[in-house]
CSV table of C-alpha atoms in Angstrom, one decimal:
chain,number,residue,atom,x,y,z
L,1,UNK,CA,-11.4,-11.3,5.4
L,2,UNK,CA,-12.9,-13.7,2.7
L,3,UNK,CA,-11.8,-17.3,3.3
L,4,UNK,CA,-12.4,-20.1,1.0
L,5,UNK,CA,-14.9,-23.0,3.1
L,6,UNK,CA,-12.2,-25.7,2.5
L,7,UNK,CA,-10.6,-23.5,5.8
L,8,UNK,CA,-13.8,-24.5,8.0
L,9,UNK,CA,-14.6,-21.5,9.2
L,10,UNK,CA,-17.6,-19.3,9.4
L,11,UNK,CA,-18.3,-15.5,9.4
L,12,UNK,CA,-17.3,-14.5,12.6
L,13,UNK,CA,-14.3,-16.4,13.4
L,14,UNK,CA,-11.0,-15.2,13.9
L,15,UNK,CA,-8.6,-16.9,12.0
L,16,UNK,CA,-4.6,-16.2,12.7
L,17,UNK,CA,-2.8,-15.9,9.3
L,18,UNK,CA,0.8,-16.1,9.0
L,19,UNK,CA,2.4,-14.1,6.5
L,20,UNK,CA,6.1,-14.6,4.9
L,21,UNK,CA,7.6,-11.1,3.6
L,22,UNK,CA,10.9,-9.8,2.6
L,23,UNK,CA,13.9,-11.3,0.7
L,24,UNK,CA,14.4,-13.6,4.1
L,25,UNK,CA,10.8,-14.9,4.6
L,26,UNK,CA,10.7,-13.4,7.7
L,27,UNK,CA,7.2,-14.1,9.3
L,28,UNK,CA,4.4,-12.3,10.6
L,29,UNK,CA,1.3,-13.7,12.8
L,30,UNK,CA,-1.9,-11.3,11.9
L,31,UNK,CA,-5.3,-12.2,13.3
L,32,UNK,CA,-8.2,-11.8,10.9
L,33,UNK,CA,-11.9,-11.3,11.5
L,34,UNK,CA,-13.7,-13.8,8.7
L,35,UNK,CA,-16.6,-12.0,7.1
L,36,UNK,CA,-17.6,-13.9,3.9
L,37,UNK,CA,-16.8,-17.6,3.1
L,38,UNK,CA,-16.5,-18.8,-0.6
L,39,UNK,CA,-16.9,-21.8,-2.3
L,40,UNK,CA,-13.8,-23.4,-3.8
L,41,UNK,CA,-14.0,-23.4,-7.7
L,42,UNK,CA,-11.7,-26.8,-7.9
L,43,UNK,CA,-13.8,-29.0,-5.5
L,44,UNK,CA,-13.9,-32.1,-7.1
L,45,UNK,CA,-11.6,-31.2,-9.9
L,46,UNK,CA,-8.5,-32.3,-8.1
L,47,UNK,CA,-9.3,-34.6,-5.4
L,48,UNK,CA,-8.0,-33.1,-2.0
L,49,UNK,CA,-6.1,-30.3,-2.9
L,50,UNK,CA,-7.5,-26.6,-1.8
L,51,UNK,CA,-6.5,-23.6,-2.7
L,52,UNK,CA,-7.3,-22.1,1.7
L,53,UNK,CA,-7.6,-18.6,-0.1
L,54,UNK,CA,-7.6,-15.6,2.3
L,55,UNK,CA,-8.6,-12.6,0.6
L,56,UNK,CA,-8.0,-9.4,3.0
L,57,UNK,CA,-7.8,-5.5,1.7
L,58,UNK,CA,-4.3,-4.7,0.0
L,59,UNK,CA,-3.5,-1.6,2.1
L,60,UNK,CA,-5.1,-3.5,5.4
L,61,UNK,CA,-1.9,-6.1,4.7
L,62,UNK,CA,0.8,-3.4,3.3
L,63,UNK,CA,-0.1,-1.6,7.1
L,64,UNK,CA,0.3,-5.0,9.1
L,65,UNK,CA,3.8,-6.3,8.1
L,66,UNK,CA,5.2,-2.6,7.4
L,67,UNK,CA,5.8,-3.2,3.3
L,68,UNK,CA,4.6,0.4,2.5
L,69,UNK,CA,2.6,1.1,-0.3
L,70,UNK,CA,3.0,-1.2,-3.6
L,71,UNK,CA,1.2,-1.5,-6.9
L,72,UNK,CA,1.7,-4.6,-9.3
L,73,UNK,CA,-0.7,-3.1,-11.9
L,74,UNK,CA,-1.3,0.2,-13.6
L,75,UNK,CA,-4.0,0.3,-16.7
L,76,UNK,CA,-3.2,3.0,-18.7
L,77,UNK,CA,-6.0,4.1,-21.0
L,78,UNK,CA,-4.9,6.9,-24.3
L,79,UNK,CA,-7.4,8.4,-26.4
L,80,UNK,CA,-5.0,8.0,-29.3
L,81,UNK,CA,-3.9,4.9,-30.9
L,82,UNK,CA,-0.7,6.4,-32.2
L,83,UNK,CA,0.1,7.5,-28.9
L,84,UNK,CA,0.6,3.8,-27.8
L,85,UNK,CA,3.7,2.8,-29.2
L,86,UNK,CA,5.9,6.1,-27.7
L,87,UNK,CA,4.4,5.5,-24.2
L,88,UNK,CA,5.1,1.8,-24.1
L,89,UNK,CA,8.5,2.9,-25.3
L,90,UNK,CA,8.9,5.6,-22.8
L,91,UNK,CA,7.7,3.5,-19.7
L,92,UNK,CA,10.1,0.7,-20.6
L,93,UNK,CA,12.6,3.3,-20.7
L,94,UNK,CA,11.8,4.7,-17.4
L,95,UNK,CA,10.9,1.4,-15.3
L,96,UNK,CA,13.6,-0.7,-16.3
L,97,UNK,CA,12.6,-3.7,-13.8
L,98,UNK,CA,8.6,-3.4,-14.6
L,99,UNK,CA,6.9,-5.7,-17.4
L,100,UNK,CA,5.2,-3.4,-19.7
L,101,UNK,CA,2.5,-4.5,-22.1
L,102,UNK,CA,0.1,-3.2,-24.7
L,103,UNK,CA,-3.5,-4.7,-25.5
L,104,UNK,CA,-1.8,-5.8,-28.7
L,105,UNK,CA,0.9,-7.0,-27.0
L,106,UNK,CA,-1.5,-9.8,-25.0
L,107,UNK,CA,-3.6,-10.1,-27.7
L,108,UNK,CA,-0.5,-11.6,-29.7
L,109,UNK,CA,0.3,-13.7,-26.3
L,110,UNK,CA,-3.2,-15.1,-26.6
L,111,UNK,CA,-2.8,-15.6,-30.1
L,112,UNK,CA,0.3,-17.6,-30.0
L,113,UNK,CA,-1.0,-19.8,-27.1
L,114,UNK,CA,-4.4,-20.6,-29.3
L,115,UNK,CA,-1.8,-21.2,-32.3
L,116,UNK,CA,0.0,-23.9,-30.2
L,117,UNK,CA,-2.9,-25.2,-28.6
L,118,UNK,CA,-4.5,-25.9,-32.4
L,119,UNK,CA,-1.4,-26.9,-33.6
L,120,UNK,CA,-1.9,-29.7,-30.7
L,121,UNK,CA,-5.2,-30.8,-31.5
L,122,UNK,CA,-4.8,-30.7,-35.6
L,123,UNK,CA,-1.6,-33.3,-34.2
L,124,UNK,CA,-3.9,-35.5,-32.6
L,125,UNK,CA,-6.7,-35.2,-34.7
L,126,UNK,CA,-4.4,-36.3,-37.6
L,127,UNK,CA,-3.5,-39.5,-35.9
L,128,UNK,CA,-7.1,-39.9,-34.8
L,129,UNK,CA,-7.8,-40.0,-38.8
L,130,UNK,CA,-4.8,-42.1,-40.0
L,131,UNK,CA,-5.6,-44.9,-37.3
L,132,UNK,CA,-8.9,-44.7,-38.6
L,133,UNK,CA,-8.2,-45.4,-41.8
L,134,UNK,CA,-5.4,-48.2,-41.2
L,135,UNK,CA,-8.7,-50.0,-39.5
L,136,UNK,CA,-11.1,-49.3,-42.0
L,137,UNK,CA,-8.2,-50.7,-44.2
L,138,UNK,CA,-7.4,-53.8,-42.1
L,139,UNK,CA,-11.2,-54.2,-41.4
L,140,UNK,CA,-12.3,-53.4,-45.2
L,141,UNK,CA,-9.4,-55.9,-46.4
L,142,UNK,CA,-10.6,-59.0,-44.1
L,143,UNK,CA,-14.3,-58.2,-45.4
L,144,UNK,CA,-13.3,-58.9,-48.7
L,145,UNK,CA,-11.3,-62.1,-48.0
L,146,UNK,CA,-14.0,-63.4,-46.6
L,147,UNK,CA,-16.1,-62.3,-49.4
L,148,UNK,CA,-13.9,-63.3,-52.1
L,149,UNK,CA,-16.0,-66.5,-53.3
L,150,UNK,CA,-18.8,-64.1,-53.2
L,151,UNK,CA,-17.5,-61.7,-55.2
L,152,UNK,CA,-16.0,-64.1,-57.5
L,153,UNK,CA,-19.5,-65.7,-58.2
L,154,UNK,CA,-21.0,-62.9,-59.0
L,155,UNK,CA,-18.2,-61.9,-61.4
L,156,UNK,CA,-18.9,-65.6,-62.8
L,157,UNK,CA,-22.8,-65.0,-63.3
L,158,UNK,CA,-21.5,-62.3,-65.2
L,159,UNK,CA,-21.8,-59.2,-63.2
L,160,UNK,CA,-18.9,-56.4,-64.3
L,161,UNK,CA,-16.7,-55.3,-61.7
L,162,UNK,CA,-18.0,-52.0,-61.8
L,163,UNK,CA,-21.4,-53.2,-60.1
L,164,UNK,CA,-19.9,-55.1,-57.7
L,165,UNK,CA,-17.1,-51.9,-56.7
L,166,UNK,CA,-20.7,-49.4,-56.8
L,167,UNK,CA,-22.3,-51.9,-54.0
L,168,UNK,CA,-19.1,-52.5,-52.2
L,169,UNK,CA,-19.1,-48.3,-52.1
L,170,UNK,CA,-22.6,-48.1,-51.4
L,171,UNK,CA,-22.0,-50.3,-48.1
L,172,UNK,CA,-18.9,-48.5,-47.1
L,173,UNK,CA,-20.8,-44.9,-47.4
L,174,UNK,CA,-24.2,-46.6,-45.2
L,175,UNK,CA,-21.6,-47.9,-42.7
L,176,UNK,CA,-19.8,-44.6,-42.4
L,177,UNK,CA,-23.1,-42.6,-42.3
L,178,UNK,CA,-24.1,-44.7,-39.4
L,179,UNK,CA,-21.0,-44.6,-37.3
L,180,UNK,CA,-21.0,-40.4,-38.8
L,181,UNK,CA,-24.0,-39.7,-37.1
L,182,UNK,CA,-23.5,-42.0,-33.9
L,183,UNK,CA,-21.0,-39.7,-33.8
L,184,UNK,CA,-22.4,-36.7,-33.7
L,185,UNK,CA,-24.9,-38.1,-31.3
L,186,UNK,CA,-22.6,-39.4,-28.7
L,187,UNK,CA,-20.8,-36.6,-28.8
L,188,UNK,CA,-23.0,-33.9,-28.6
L,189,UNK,CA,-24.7,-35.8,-25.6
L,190,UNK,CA,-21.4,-36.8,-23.9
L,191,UNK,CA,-20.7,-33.1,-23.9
L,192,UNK,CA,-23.7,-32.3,-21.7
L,193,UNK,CA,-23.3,-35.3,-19.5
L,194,UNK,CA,-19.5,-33.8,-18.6
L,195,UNK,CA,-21.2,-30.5,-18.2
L,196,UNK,CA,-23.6,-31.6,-16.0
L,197,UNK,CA,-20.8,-33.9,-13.8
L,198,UNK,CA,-18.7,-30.6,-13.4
L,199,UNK,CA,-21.8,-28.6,-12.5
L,200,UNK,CA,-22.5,-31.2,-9.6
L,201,UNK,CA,-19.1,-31.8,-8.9
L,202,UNK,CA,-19.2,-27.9,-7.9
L,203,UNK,CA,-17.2,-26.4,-10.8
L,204,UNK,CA,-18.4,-23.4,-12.6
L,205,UNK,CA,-18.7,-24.8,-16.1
L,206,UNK,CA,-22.4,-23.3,-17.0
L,207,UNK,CA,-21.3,-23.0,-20.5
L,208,UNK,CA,-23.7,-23.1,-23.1
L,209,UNK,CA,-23.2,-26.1,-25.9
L,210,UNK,CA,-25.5,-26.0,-28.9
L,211,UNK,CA,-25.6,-27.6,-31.8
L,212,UNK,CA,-24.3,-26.7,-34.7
L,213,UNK,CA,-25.7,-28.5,-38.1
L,214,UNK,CA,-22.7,-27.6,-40.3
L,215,UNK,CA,-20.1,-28.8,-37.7
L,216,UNK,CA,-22.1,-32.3,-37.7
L,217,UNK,CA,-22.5,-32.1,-41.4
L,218,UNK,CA,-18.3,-31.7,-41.6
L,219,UNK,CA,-17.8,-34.6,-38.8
L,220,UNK,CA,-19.8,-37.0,-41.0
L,221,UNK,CA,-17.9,-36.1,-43.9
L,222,UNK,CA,-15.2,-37.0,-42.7
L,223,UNK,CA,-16.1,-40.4,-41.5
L,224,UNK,CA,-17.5,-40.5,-45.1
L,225,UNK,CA,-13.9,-39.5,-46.7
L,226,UNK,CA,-11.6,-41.5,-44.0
L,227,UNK,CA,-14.3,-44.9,-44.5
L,228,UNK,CA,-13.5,-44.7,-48.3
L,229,UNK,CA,-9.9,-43.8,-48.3
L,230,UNK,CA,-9.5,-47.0,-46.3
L,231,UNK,CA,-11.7,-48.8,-48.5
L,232,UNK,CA,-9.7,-48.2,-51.3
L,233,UNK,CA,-6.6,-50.7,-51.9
L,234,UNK,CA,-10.0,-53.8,-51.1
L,235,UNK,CA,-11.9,-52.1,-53.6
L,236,UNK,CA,-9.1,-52.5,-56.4
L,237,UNK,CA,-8.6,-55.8,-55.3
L,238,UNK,CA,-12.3,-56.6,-56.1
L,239,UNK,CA,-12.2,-54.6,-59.5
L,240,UNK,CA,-9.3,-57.3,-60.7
L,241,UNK,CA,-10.7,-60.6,-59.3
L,242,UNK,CA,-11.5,-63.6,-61.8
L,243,UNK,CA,-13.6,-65.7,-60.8
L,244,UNK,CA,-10.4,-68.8,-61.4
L,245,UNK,CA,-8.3,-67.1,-59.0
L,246,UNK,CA,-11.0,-67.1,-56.5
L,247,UNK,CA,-11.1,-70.7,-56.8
L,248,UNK,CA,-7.3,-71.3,-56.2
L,249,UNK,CA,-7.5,-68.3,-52.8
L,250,UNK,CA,-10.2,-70.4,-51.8
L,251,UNK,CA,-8.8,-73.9,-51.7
């Protein structure tokens, strides 16, 4: 047998197995002779618990507790497509209690579960982007009541509200470039340093991550769009400030 090392044992050891079978559980004591250990794949991914596999031949274990021979799978390969369809039919027809499936038939599963998985992240990426844009609001909205003598001094010396909206833009789009690309940045990275924890932590996660310039051209876009959307109820409220009614806010 092939036991998992969370079972402490070394190749060599017997290791006694019991085994539940039949509708009434009824169990069986077999003795195994351990000739490969292999490392857990969730060590370190959730805490304590182990999985104390114990692989063994199939017909080795249908001899030991008397169950006969028994399949769970049968790959049917067909040269022709449209043959497909009328044998799936036929062995549904035939094996009543078996689940049949076609590749199309799992590839639809798979589709459906990636559907619902997107439809999950575009959930929370949407309330990612509207609480970013009620802050940028509520942050954008105190900036400019702090600002407002400011603004209404320039408007005084005679500046249009037009220059004064263009700079109020231009320091929204440098702040959002900034935090874009300490985005990008931070996340890119942090996606390596989680790699590399899983790695140690013993988990097979040697998957490749590169970066891509179009994805990180999109993501700081977006902080572009969501910093100016939020920006812009304080921007009109700049465009109609005179300079009296700054006077009268700021008494």
């Amino acid at each position: 047998a092939v036991v998992e090392e969370s079972l402490g044992v070394k190749p060599g050891d017997i290791l006694v197995v019991k085994v539940y079978s039949g509708a009434s559980g009824v169990e069986r004591t077999l003795k195994v002779k351990v000739v490969g250990v292999m490392r857990s794949f969730l060590k370190g991914f959730v805490g304590a618990f182990r999985l104390n596999l114990v692989v063994v031949p199939l017909d080795w274990l249908q001899g030991s507790i008397d169950a006969g021979p028994f399949v769970n799978t049968v790959l049917i390969t067909v040269k022709d497509k449209a043959q497909v369809q009328p044998l799936y039919l036929a062995l549904k027809e035939t094996y009543r209690d078996a689940q049949v499936y076609t590749q199309q038939s799992l590839l639809d599963t798979v589709t459906k579960v990636f559907t619902a998985l997107n439809a999950v992240f575009s959930v929370i990426s949407g309330a990612a982007l509207t609480a970013a844009v009620i802050t940028t609001f509520a942050v954008m909205s105190i900036t400019v009541r702090e600002r407002l003598r400011e603004f209404g001094l320039l408007k005084a010396m005679g500046i249009s509200s037009r220059e004064i909206l263009l700079s109020v833009v231009v320091e929204v789009a440098l702040i959002a470039a900034v935090a874009g690309v300490a985005g990008v940045v931070t996340g890119f990275l942090g996606a390596n340093v989680v790699k590399d924890v899983l790695l140690r932590m013993g988990i097979n996660f040697d998957v490749p991550i590169a970066f891509r310039p179009h994805y990180a051209a999109l993501g700081m876009a977006a902080s572009l769009a969501v910093a100016l959307i939020g920006a812009v109820s304080p921007m009109y409220k700049v465009a109609r400030l005179r300079p009296l009614e700054v006077m009268q806010l700021w008494r």
